[in-house]
Amino acid sequence: MKKCTVIILLSIAYLQFPYTIGFNDISANREVSQGLSSNGVYDLEILNDSTLIIGTNSGLNIAYYDFEGNLNYGYFTDNNIVYGGNPALSIRDNIIAISGVKSVETSVGSQSKGTGVSYSIDGGDSWSYMPQPIDSSYQDFPLYINKWACPWGPFDENSLYQNKIECDLNCVDCTQEQSSCMMYDYISWASQDSILNFSVTTEIQNVSYGVEIHGEYIYAASWAGSLRRFNYTLETPVWEVVPLPMDNQSELSCNSIDISTYQINPIGNYVSSDNCGYEFDNHKVFSVYSVEDTLWVGTANGINKGIVDSNECIDWEHLTAENFGFYDDWIIGFENQTLDDGVTNRLWAITWDREYSGSHLIYGGPPSYTDDGGVTWDTPEELESKNLLTYNVSSSSEKVYVSSSQGLFESSNYQAGNLWDQFEQPETITTQSVFDAEHQEFFNDIFIATAQGICVYHDNEFSCESADGDINQSFYAYPNPFNFNETNQLTFVFNKEEDNINGNITIYDLAMDRVAKIEGSGVTRWNGNNDFGDRVSSGVYFAKYNHSSGSSSHVFNIMVIN
């Protein structure tokens, strides 16, 4: 814990700031245990003035300043909080929304499973829970049930079959060959009914990678489930599917969807042999973000700018990198930055670069930004030249911070185009990657999220907190990056010694799918192969070490270069 030297100065500080800092001597209503629940810290958001909500790979955490200026850490234990890690976290005023994910064993190996969305409307004092959206359970359109349809059309009220065999006999793909049907249902949106929607019937690979609060709704962005929302003000909310433009559409207007050609389908109907159909990448949703009356939604096919009307219906404009000039079309997140003039909203987009169209493998990606509502975009040349992978963008009144695979970078508001400084990390952090950063401006503390815990920078000094209480008790691997052109193995270290490994090490990819599992005893190495003996592709991987005693669990991220 860190002691802030502000006690004597507080009365003076109140006179100098245009607002009163909201100290938070932890609410007696919050169910919180002391300390961090995990070293893997991936998301940071400021609640009010003196509280930080922390998303980890093992539960939701909190850091708060008490009335004496001490910084305390804890983790939420409320039964209504989602189980597992937290891939998404959002805060608006006193409302908090988080999503959950865990890894489960299936017939095809370890897979990611969405565990739902939890939300609090009172700053974390109490929590409510929504299960991961499943179409057969949560569609509020009881006239229809899940049926079968041909993904290449035609689409009308007579195109659904109760029997798959009958549907297959009447299904022709874009090459005019007989093909297979998929399970669909109908949804309603605004004044339109009978909008065809691919039925998501499992939580497996159905993970909400983004959540956002806008008006009376909480939105969830899911790779396998497209964009969903529910009204959190209702006693019994229900999930709704939110239609987005298809890959070939530049816009989609409320109450003007052509239901004879439109479908929501994150799976796609592309036929590679004849290069026809669509991947439906714009229905594979990574992120959602709100600025005033506008929703920004990031997908595997660019950016969707949505204007929300008074009836909560949305008119969409679909932006692609080719047409609008941002770095690339995998859009992982957003951040809004208000510049010093107090008027200009600079929107940052985290843009990743796929190895090729249709690939799920990535090269890297700097962020891009727009100062004119998405009409034009720029990418900082200095960050682009570093070939880094951006994880998060955050901002304060004077600076913008980019958390990446190569560390934390900062720039002033008006030098973001070409001048960036790398933030020096403490020696106790042996991993280069920084996953997020937040500047708590009243105390002038910069919080830094890493795979080895959370560090706070104050008055040119660092203090770090881990689940073990001592950041030096760390798990890591070397060399990192793991470059196959230079070496053929990677060695793990625990408590500063190679031969201290005693337990299982599981390697996960960015989607938290299991890649390899290693039984560790003494000096333990990984040759870069997956469970099937194949060399893994370039990218970022997570190594999770579980000690055989069950007393500790540690995560370290690895950059693999082929």
Coordinates of C-alpha atoms in Angstrom, one line a residue, residues 64-560:
Y64 CA -9.4 3.5 -3.1
Y65 CA -8.0 6.3 -1.1
D66 CA -9.3 6.6 2.5
F67 CA -9.7 9.8 4.5
E68 CA -6.1 9.8 5.5
G69 CA -4.8 9.5 2.0
N70 CA -3.8 5.8 2.2
L71 CA -4.3 3.7 -1.0
N72 CA -6.0 0.4 -0.3
Y73 CA -6.6 -2.6 -2.6
G74 CA -9.4 -5.2 -2.4
Y75 CA -11.6 -7.4 -4.6
F76 CA -15.3 -7.7 -4.8
T77 CA -17.0 -10.9 -3.4
D78 CA -20.6 -10.2 -4.2
N79 CA -22.4 -13.3 -5.5
N80 CA -23.9 -11.4 -8.4
I81 CA -20.5 -10.5 -9.9
V82 CA -19.6 -12.5 -13.0
Y83 CA -17.3 -15.5 -12.6
G84 CA -13.8 -15.6 -14.0
G85 CA -11.8 -12.9 -15.7
N86 CA -13.0 -9.5 -16.8
P87 CA -12.5 -8.9 -20.6
A88 CA -14.5 -5.6 -20.4
L89 CA -15.2 -2.9 -17.9
S90 CA -17.1 0.4 -18.3
I91 CA -18.0 3.2 -15.9
R92 CA -20.4 6.1 -16.4
D93 CA -21.0 8.3 -13.4
N94 CA -22.0 5.9 -10.6
I95 CA -22.8 3.0 -12.9
I96 CA -20.4 0.1 -13.4
A97 CA -20.7 -2.7 -16.0
I98 CA -18.3 -5.7 -16.4
S99 CA -18.3 -8.9 -18.4
G100 CA -16.9 -12.3 -17.5
V101 CA -15.0 -15.1 -19.2
K102 CA -13.5 -18.4 -18.2
S103 CA -11.8 -21.3 -20.0
V104 CA -13.6 -24.6 -20.2
E105 CA -12.7 -28.0 -21.6
T106 CA -14.7 -29.1 -24.6
S107 CA -14.5 -32.0 -27.1
V108 CA -12.2 -29.8 -29.3
G109 CA -10.0 -28.7 -26.4
S110 CA -10.0 -25.6 -24.2
Q111 CA -12.4 -22.9 -25.2
S112 CA -13.5 -19.5 -23.9
K113 CA -16.9 -19.2 -22.4
G114 CA -18.7 -16.0 -21.6
T115 CA -20.1 -15.8 -18.1
G116 CA -22.4 -12.9 -18.5
V117 CA -22.5 -9.2 -17.5
S118 CA -22.8 -7.7 -14.0
Y119 CA -23.7 -4.1 -13.3
S120 CA -24.1 -1.8 -10.4
I121 CA -26.0 1.5 -10.3
D122 CA -24.7 2.6 -6.9
G123 CA -20.9 2.7 -7.4
G124 CA -20.4 -1.0 -6.5
D125 CA -22.4 -1.2 -3.3
S126 CA -24.8 -3.7 -4.8
W127 CA -24.8 -5.7 -8.0
S128 CA -27.2 -7.3 -10.5
Y129 CA -26.4 -10.0 -13.0
M130 CA -27.4 -10.8 -16.6
P131 CA -26.5 -14.2 -18.1
Q132 CA -24.6 -14.3 -21.3
P133 CA -27.1 -13.7 -24.1
I134 CA -28.5 -16.9 -25.7
D135 CA -31.0 -16.4 -28.5
S136 CA -33.2 -19.4 -27.6
S137 CA -33.6 -18.0 -24.1
Y138 CA -33.5 -14.3 -24.3
Q139 CA -35.2 -13.1 -27.5
D140 CA -38.2 -11.0 -26.6
F141 CA -40.2 -12.0 -29.6
P142 CA -42.3 -15.0 -28.6
L143 CA -44.1 -15.4 -31.9
Y144 CA -41.1 -17.2 -33.4
I145 CA -38.9 -20.0 -32.3
N146 CA -35.4 -21.1 -33.5
K147 CA -35.7 -22.6 -37.0
W148 CA -33.5 -23.4 -40.0
A149 CA -32.7 -21.1 -42.9
C150 CA -30.4 -21.0 -45.8
P151 CA -27.7 -18.3 -45.2
W152 CA -27.7 -17.3 -48.9
G153 CA -31.5 -16.5 -48.9
P154 CA -34.1 -15.9 -49.8
F155 CA -35.2 -14.1 -46.6
D156 CA -38.9 -13.7 -45.8
E157 CA -41.4 -15.1 -43.3
N158 CA -41.6 -18.3 -45.3
S159 CA -37.9 -19.0 -45.4
L160 CA -37.6 -20.7 -42.0
Y161 CA -37.9 -24.4 -41.8
Q162 CA -38.6 -26.5 -38.7
N163 CA -36.7 -29.4 -40.1
K164 CA -33.0 -29.1 -41.1
I165 CA -33.2 -31.8 -43.7
E166 CA -36.0 -30.2 -45.5
C167 CA -34.2 -26.8 -45.4
D168 CA -30.9 -28.3 -46.7
L169 CA -32.8 -29.7 -49.7
N170 CA -33.9 -26.2 -50.6
C171 CA -30.6 -24.4 -49.8
V172 CA -28.3 -23.2 -52.6
D173 CA -25.1 -21.3 -51.9
C174 CA -23.7 -18.4 -53.9
T175 CA -22.0 -20.8 -56.3
Q176 CA -25.5 -22.4 -57.0
E177 CA -24.4 -25.6 -55.3
Q178 CA -26.6 -27.3 -52.7
S179 CA -25.4 -26.4 -49.2
S180 CA -26.3 -26.6 -45.5
C181 CA -28.8 -24.5 -43.5
M182 CA -28.0 -22.7 -40.2
M183 CA -30.2 -22.1 -37.2
Y184 CA -31.9 -18.7 -37.2
D185 CA -34.6 -16.8 -35.4
Y186 CA -36.5 -13.6 -36.1
I187 CA -36.0 -10.4 -34.1
S188 CA -37.8 -7.1 -33.9
W189 CA -36.0 -3.8 -34.1
A190 CA -37.9 -0.4 -33.7
S191 CA -41.0 -0.8 -35.9
Q192 CA -39.7 -3.7 -37.9
D193 CA -40.3 -7.4 -37.3
S194 CA -39.0 -10.5 -39.1
I195 CA -35.4 -9.5 -39.2
L196 CA -33.4 -12.7 -39.6
N197 CA -30.8 -13.3 -36.9
F198 CA -28.3 -16.2 -36.6
S199 CA -29.1 -18.1 -33.4
V200 CA -26.3 -18.0 -30.8
T201 CA -27.2 -21.0 -28.6
T202 CA -24.1 -21.5 -26.5
E203 CA -21.8 -19.4 -24.2
I204 CA -18.8 -21.1 -25.8
Q205 CA -16.8 -18.5 -27.9
N206 CA -19.7 -16.2 -27.0
V207 CA -17.7 -13.7 -25.0
S208 CA -18.5 -10.0 -24.4
Y209 CA -15.1 -8.3 -25.2
G210 CA -16.7 -4.8 -24.8
V211 CA -19.4 -3.2 -22.6
E212 CA -20.7 0.3 -22.5
I213 CA -23.4 2.3 -20.7
H214 CA -25.5 4.7 -22.8
G215 CA -28.7 6.2 -21.6
E216 CA -30.8 3.5 -19.9
Y217 CA -29.0 0.7 -21.7
I218 CA -25.9 -1.4 -21.2
Y219 CA -24.4 -2.6 -24.5
A220 CA -22.3 -5.7 -24.9
A221 CA -20.0 -6.4 -27.9
S222 CA -19.4 -10.1 -28.6
W223 CA -17.3 -11.8 -31.2
A224 CA -19.8 -14.7 -31.7
G225 CA -22.9 -12.8 -30.6
S226 CA -22.7 -9.4 -32.4
L227 CA -24.0 -6.3 -30.6
R228 CA -26.6 -6.7 -27.8
R229 CA -28.1 -4.5 -25.1
F230 CA -30.5 -4.5 -22.2
N231 CA -32.3 -1.8 -20.2
Y232 CA -30.7 -1.8 -16.8
T233 CA -33.4 0.4 -15.3
L234 CA -36.0 -2.5 -15.6
E235 CA -36.6 -4.9 -12.8
T236 CA -36.3 -7.8 -15.2
P237 CA -34.3 -6.7 -18.2
V238 CA -34.0 -8.8 -21.4
W239 CA -31.3 -8.9 -24.1
E240 CA -32.0 -7.3 -27.4
V241 CA -30.0 -7.8 -30.6
V242 CA -28.9 -4.5 -32.2
P243 CA -28.6 -4.7 -36.0
L244 CA -25.4 -3.4 -37.6
P245 CA -24.6 -2.9 -41.3
M246 CA -23.5 -6.0 -43.2
D247 CA -20.0 -6.0 -44.7
N248 CA -21.2 -4.6 -48.0
Q249 CA -23.3 -1.8 -46.5
S250 CA -22.1 1.7 -45.9
E251 CA -25.1 2.5 -43.7
L252 CA -28.1 1.0 -42.0
S253 CA -31.0 3.3 -41.1
C254 CA -33.6 2.8 -38.4
N255 CA -36.9 1.4 -39.6
S256 CA -35.4 1.0 -43.2
I257 CA -33.8 -2.4 -43.1
D258 CA -34.5 -4.4 -46.3
I259 CA -35.5 -7.7 -44.6
S260 CA -35.5 -9.5 -48.0
T261 CA -31.7 -9.3 -48.2
Y262 CA -30.5 -8.5 -44.6
Q263 CA -29.4 -10.9 -41.9
I264 CA -27.4 -10.7 -38.7
N265 CA -24.8 -13.5 -38.9
P266 CA -21.4 -13.4 -37.2
I267 CA -20.5 -16.7 -38.7
G268 CA -20.8 -15.6 -42.4
N269 CA -21.7 -17.3 -45.6
Y270 CA -18.4 -16.9 -47.5
V271 CA -17.4 -19.6 -50.0
S272 CA -13.6 -19.5 -50.5
S273 CA -13.4 -21.7 -53.6
D274 CA -15.4 -19.1 -55.6
N275 CA -14.7 -16.0 -53.5
C276 CA -18.4 -15.3 -53.1
G277 CA -20.6 -14.5 -50.1
Y278 CA -19.4 -12.6 -47.1
E279 CA -17.4 -13.1 -44.0
F280 CA -19.8 -10.9 -42.0
D281 CA -16.8 -9.5 -40.2
N282 CA -18.9 -6.4 -39.3
H283 CA -21.0 -8.6 -37.1
K284 CA -18.0 -9.9 -35.3
V285 CA -17.9 -7.2 -32.6
F286 CA -15.0 -6.3 -30.4
S287 CA -15.8 -3.0 -28.8
V288 CA -18.5 -0.4 -28.1
Y289 CA -18.1 3.2 -26.8
S290 CA -20.4 6.1 -26.1
V291 CA -19.8 9.8 -26.7
E292 CA -22.9 12.0 -26.1
D293 CA -25.6 10.8 -28.5
T294 CA -23.2 8.7 -30.5
L295 CA -22.3 5.0 -30.2
W296 CA -19.0 3.9 -31.7
V297 CA -18.8 0.1 -32.4
G298 CA -15.6 -1.6 -33.4
T299 CA -15.7 -4.9 -35.4
A300 CA -13.5 -7.0 -37.5
N301 CA -14.6 -4.9 -40.5
G302 CA -14.0 -1.4 -39.3
I303 CA -15.9 1.2 -37.3
N304 CA -19.7 1.8 -37.0
K305 CA -20.8 5.3 -36.0
G306 CA -24.4 5.2 -34.6
I307 CA -26.6 8.2 -33.9
V308 CA -29.1 7.2 -31.2
D309 CA -32.5 8.9 -31.5
S310 CA -35.0 9.7 -28.7
N311 CA -36.6 6.3 -29.1
E312 CA -33.2 4.6 -28.6
C313 CA -33.2 3.5 -32.3
I314 CA -29.9 3.9 -34.1
D315 CA -28.8 5.1 -37.6
W316 CA -25.4 3.6 -38.5
E317 CA -22.6 4.7 -40.8
H318 CA -20.1 2.0 -41.6
L319 CA -16.4 3.2 -41.8
T320 CA -13.6 1.1 -43.2
A321 CA -9.8 1.7 -43.2
E322 CA -9.7 1.7 -47.0
N323 CA -12.3 4.5 -47.3
F324 CA -11.5 6.6 -44.2
G325 CA -7.8 6.2 -43.5
F326 CA -7.5 4.7 -40.0
Y327 CA -4.7 2.1 -39.6
D328 CA -6.7 -1.2 -40.1
D329 CA -10.0 -2.8 -39.7
W330 CA -9.8 -4.8 -36.5
I331 CA -11.1 -2.2 -33.9
I332 CA -10.5 -3.4 -30.4
G333 CA -11.4 -0.3 -28.4
F334 CA -12.0 3.5 -28.2
E335 CA -11.1 6.4 -26.0
N336 CA -12.6 9.9 -26.0
Q337 CA -10.2 12.8 -25.2
T338 CA -11.4 16.3 -24.7
L339 CA -8.6 18.7 -25.8
D340 CA -7.5 21.8 -23.9
D341 CA -9.9 24.0 -25.7
G342 CA -12.7 22.2 -23.9
V343 CA -14.6 21.8 -27.1
T344 CA -12.8 19.4 -29.4
N345 CA -13.5 15.7 -28.8
R346 CA -10.6 13.6 -30.1
L347 CA -11.7 10.0 -30.5
W348 CA -9.0 7.3 -30.4
A349 CA -9.5 3.9 -32.0
I350 CA -7.4 0.9 -31.2
T351 CA -6.7 -0.5 -34.7
W352 CA -5.1 -3.9 -35.2
D353 CA -3.6 -5.2 -38.5
R354 CA -4.6 -8.7 -39.7
E355 CA -2.0 -10.7 -41.6
Y356 CA -4.4 -11.1 -44.5
S357 CA -8.1 -10.7 -45.1
G358 CA -10.1 -13.3 -43.2
S359 CA -7.2 -14.1 -40.9
H360 CA -7.5 -14.2 -37.1
L361 CA -3.7 -13.6 -36.8
I362 CA -2.3 -10.1 -36.2
Y363 CA 0.9 -8.3 -37.0
G364 CA 0.3 -5.4 -34.5
G365 CA -1.3 -2.1 -34.5
P366 CA -0.9 1.5 -33.4
P367 CA -4.0 3.6 -32.5
S368 CA -5.6 6.1 -34.9
Y369 CA -7.5 9.3 -34.0
T370 CA -10.1 11.7 -35.4
D371 CA -10.9 15.3 -34.4
D372 CA -13.9 15.7 -36.7
G373 CA -16.3 12.9 -35.8
G374 CA -14.7 10.2 -38.0
V375 CA -14.6 12.1 -41.3
T376 CA -10.8 12.0 -41.4
W377 CA -8.3 9.9 -39.4
D378 CA -4.6 10.1 -38.5
T379 CA -2.2 7.5 -37.1
P380 CA 0.8 8.7 -35.0
E381 CA 3.8 8.0 -37.3
E382 CA 6.2 7.4 -34.4
L383 CA 4.0 4.7 -32.9
E384 CA 3.3 3.1 -36.3
S385 CA 7.1 2.7 -36.9
K386 CA 7.5 0.8 -33.6
N387 CA 5.4 -2.1 -34.8
L388 CA 3.7 -2.3 -31.4
L389 CA 0.4 -3.9 -30.4
T390 CA -1.9 -1.4 -28.7
Y391 CA -4.0 -2.7 -25.7
N392 CA -5.6 0.5 -24.4
V393 CA -5.6 4.2 -24.8
S394 CA -6.4 6.6 -21.9
S395 CA -6.2 10.3 -21.4
S396 CA -6.0 13.1 -18.8
S397 CA -6.6 16.8 -19.1
E398 CA -3.1 17.3 -20.6
K399 CA -1.8 13.9 -21.9
V400 CA -2.7 10.8 -23.7
Y401 CA -1.4 7.4 -22.7
V402 CA -1.0 4.3 -25.0
S403 CA -0.5 1.0 -23.3
S404 CA 1.1 -1.6 -25.6
S405 CA 3.2 -4.7 -26.1
Q406 CA 6.3 -2.5 -25.9
G407 CA 5.4 -0.6 -22.8
L408 CA 3.6 2.6 -21.9
F409 CA 3.9 5.7 -24.1
E410 CA 2.7 9.2 -23.3
S411 CA 2.3 12.4 -25.3
S412 CA 0.8 15.9 -24.7
N413 CA -2.5 16.6 -26.3
Y414 CA -1.1 18.5 -29.2
Q415 CA 2.0 16.4 -30.0
A416 CA 0.2 13.1 -30.4
G417 CA 0.9 13.1 -34.1
N418 CA 4.7 12.9 -33.9
L419 CA 6.2 13.1 -30.4
W420 CA 5.9 10.3 -27.8
D421 CA 7.9 9.5 -24.7
Q422 CA 8.2 5.9 -23.4
F423 CA 7.3 5.7 -19.7
E424 CA 10.0 4.0 -17.8
Q425 CA 8.8 1.0 -15.8
P426 CA 10.0 -0.1 -12.4
E427 CA 12.8 -2.7 -12.2
T428 CA 10.5 -5.1 -10.4
I429 CA 8.3 -5.4 -13.5
T430 CA 10.1 -7.9 -15.8
T431 CA 7.5 -7.9 -18.5
Q432 CA 7.5 -5.2 -21.1
S433 CA 3.8 -5.1 -21.9
V434 CA 1.5 -2.6 -20.2
F435 CA -2.2 -3.4 -20.6
D436 CA -3.7 -0.1 -19.3
A437 CA -3.0 3.1 -17.5
E438 CA -5.0 5.8 -15.7
H439 CA -4.0 9.2 -14.4
Q440 CA -5.7 10.1 -11.0
E441 CA -5.2 13.8 -11.3
F442 CA -6.0 15.0 -7.8
F443 CA -3.2 13.0 -6.3
N444 CA -1.2 13.1 -9.5
D445 CA -0.9 9.3 -9.4
I446 CA -0.4 7.2 -12.6
F447 CA -1.7 3.6 -12.3
I448 CA -0.1 1.1 -14.6
A449 CA -1.7 -2.4 -15.3
T450 CA 0.7 -5.3 -16.0
A451 CA 0.6 -9.1 -16.0
Q452 CA 2.6 -8.9 -12.7
G453 CA 0.3 -6.6 -10.8
I454 CA -0.4 -2.9 -10.6
C455 CA 2.1 -0.1 -10.1
V456 CA 1.5 3.5 -9.1
Y457 CA 3.9 6.3 -10.2
H458 CA 4.0 9.3 -7.8
D459 CA 6.7 11.9 -7.3
N460 CA 9.2 10.0 -9.5
E461 CA 8.8 6.8 -7.5
F462 CA 6.9 3.6 -8.1
S463 CA 5.0 1.4 -5.6
C464 CA 3.7 -1.9 -6.8
E465 CA 1.0 -4.3 -5.6
S466 CA 0.6 -7.9 -6.5
A467 CA -1.7 -10.7 -5.3
D468 CA 1.3 -12.0 -3.3
G469 CA 1.8 -8.6 -1.6
D470 CA 5.4 -8.5 -3.0
I471 CA 5.9 -7.8 -6.7
N472 CA 9.4 -9.4 -6.5
Q473 CA 7.6 -12.8 -6.1
S474 CA 7.1 -13.0 -9.8
F475 CA 6.7 -15.5 -12.6
Y476 CA 8.2 -14.8 -16.0
A477 CA 9.8 -16.3 -19.0
Y478 CA 12.8 -15.5 -21.2
P479 CA 13.8 -14.6 -23.9
N480 CA 10.8 -12.4 -24.5
P481 CA 10.0 -11.7 -27.3
F482 CA 10.3 -15.4 -28.2
N483 CA 11.9 -15.2 -31.7
F484 CA 12.1 -18.5 -33.5
N485 CA 14.8 -17.0 -35.8
E486 CA 17.1 -16.7 -32.7
T487 CA 16.1 -19.5 -30.4
N488 CA 14.0 -22.6 -30.2
Q489 CA 12.9 -22.6 -26.6
L490 CA 11.7 -20.4 -23.8
T491 CA 12.5 -20.8 -20.1
F492 CA 10.2 -20.1 -17.2
V493 CA 11.3 -18.5 -13.9
F494 CA 9.5 -18.4 -10.5
N495 CA 10.8 -16.5 -7.5
K496 CA 13.9 -15.5 -9.4
E497 CA 15.0 -19.1 -10.0
E498 CA 14.5 -21.4 -13.0
D499 CA 14.3 -24.6 -10.9
N500 CA 11.5 -23.2 -8.6
I501 CA 8.8 -24.2 -11.1
N502 CA 6.5 -26.8 -9.5
G503 CA 3.1 -27.0 -11.1
N504 CA 1.2 -26.6 -14.4
I505 CA 1.9 -23.9 -17.0
T506 CA -0.9 -23.3 -19.5
I507 CA -0.4 -21.2 -22.6
Y508 CA -3.4 -19.2 -23.9
D509 CA -3.9 -17.0 -27.0
L510 CA -5.5 -13.6 -27.0
A511 CA -9.0 -15.1 -27.1
M512 CA -8.0 -17.0 -23.9
D513 CA -8.2 -20.3 -25.8
R514 CA -5.8 -22.9 -24.5
V515 CA -2.8 -23.4 -26.8
A516 CA -0.5 -25.7 -24.8
K517 CA -0.3 -27.2 -21.3
I518 CA 3.1 -28.0 -19.7
E519 CA 3.7 -30.1 -16.6
G520 CA 6.5 -28.2 -14.8
S521 CA 9.0 -29.6 -12.3
G522 CA 12.3 -27.8 -11.9
V523 CA 13.7 -26.2 -15.0
T524 CA 10.8 -26.0 -17.4
R525 CA 10.8 -24.8 -21.0
W526 CA 8.4 -24.4 -23.9
N527 CA 9.4 -25.1 -27.5
G528 CA 6.6 -22.9 -29.0
N529 CA 4.4 -25.8 -30.1
N530 CA 0.7 -26.2 -29.4
D531 CA -0.9 -29.3 -27.9
F532 CA -1.0 -30.8 -31.4
G533 CA 2.8 -30.4 -32.0
D534 CA 2.4 -27.5 -34.4
R535 CA 4.4 -24.3 -34.0
V536 CA 2.3 -21.4 -32.9
S537 CA 1.8 -18.3 -35.0
S538 CA 3.3 -14.9 -34.3
G539 CA 1.3 -13.0 -31.7
V540 CA 0.8 -12.4 -28.0
Y541 CA 0.2 -15.3 -25.7
F542 CA -0.4 -15.7 -21.9
A543 CA 1.4 -18.2 -19.7
K544 CA -0.5 -19.0 -16.5
Y545 CA 1.4 -20.8 -13.8
N546 CA -0.6 -22.6 -11.1
H547 CA 1.6 -23.9 -8.2
S548 CA 1.1 -27.5 -7.3
S549 CA 0.1 -26.5 -3.8
G550 CA -2.7 -24.4 -5.1
S551 CA -1.4 -21.5 -3.1
S552 CA -0.6 -19.1 -6.0
S553 CA -1.4 -18.4 -9.6
H554 CA 0.6 -16.1 -11.9
V555 CA 0.3 -14.8 -15.4
F556 CA 3.0 -13.6 -17.8
N557 CA 2.5 -12.5 -21.4
I558 CA 4.8 -13.7 -24.2
M559 CA 5.4 -12.1 -27.6
V560 CA 6.1 -14.8 -30.2

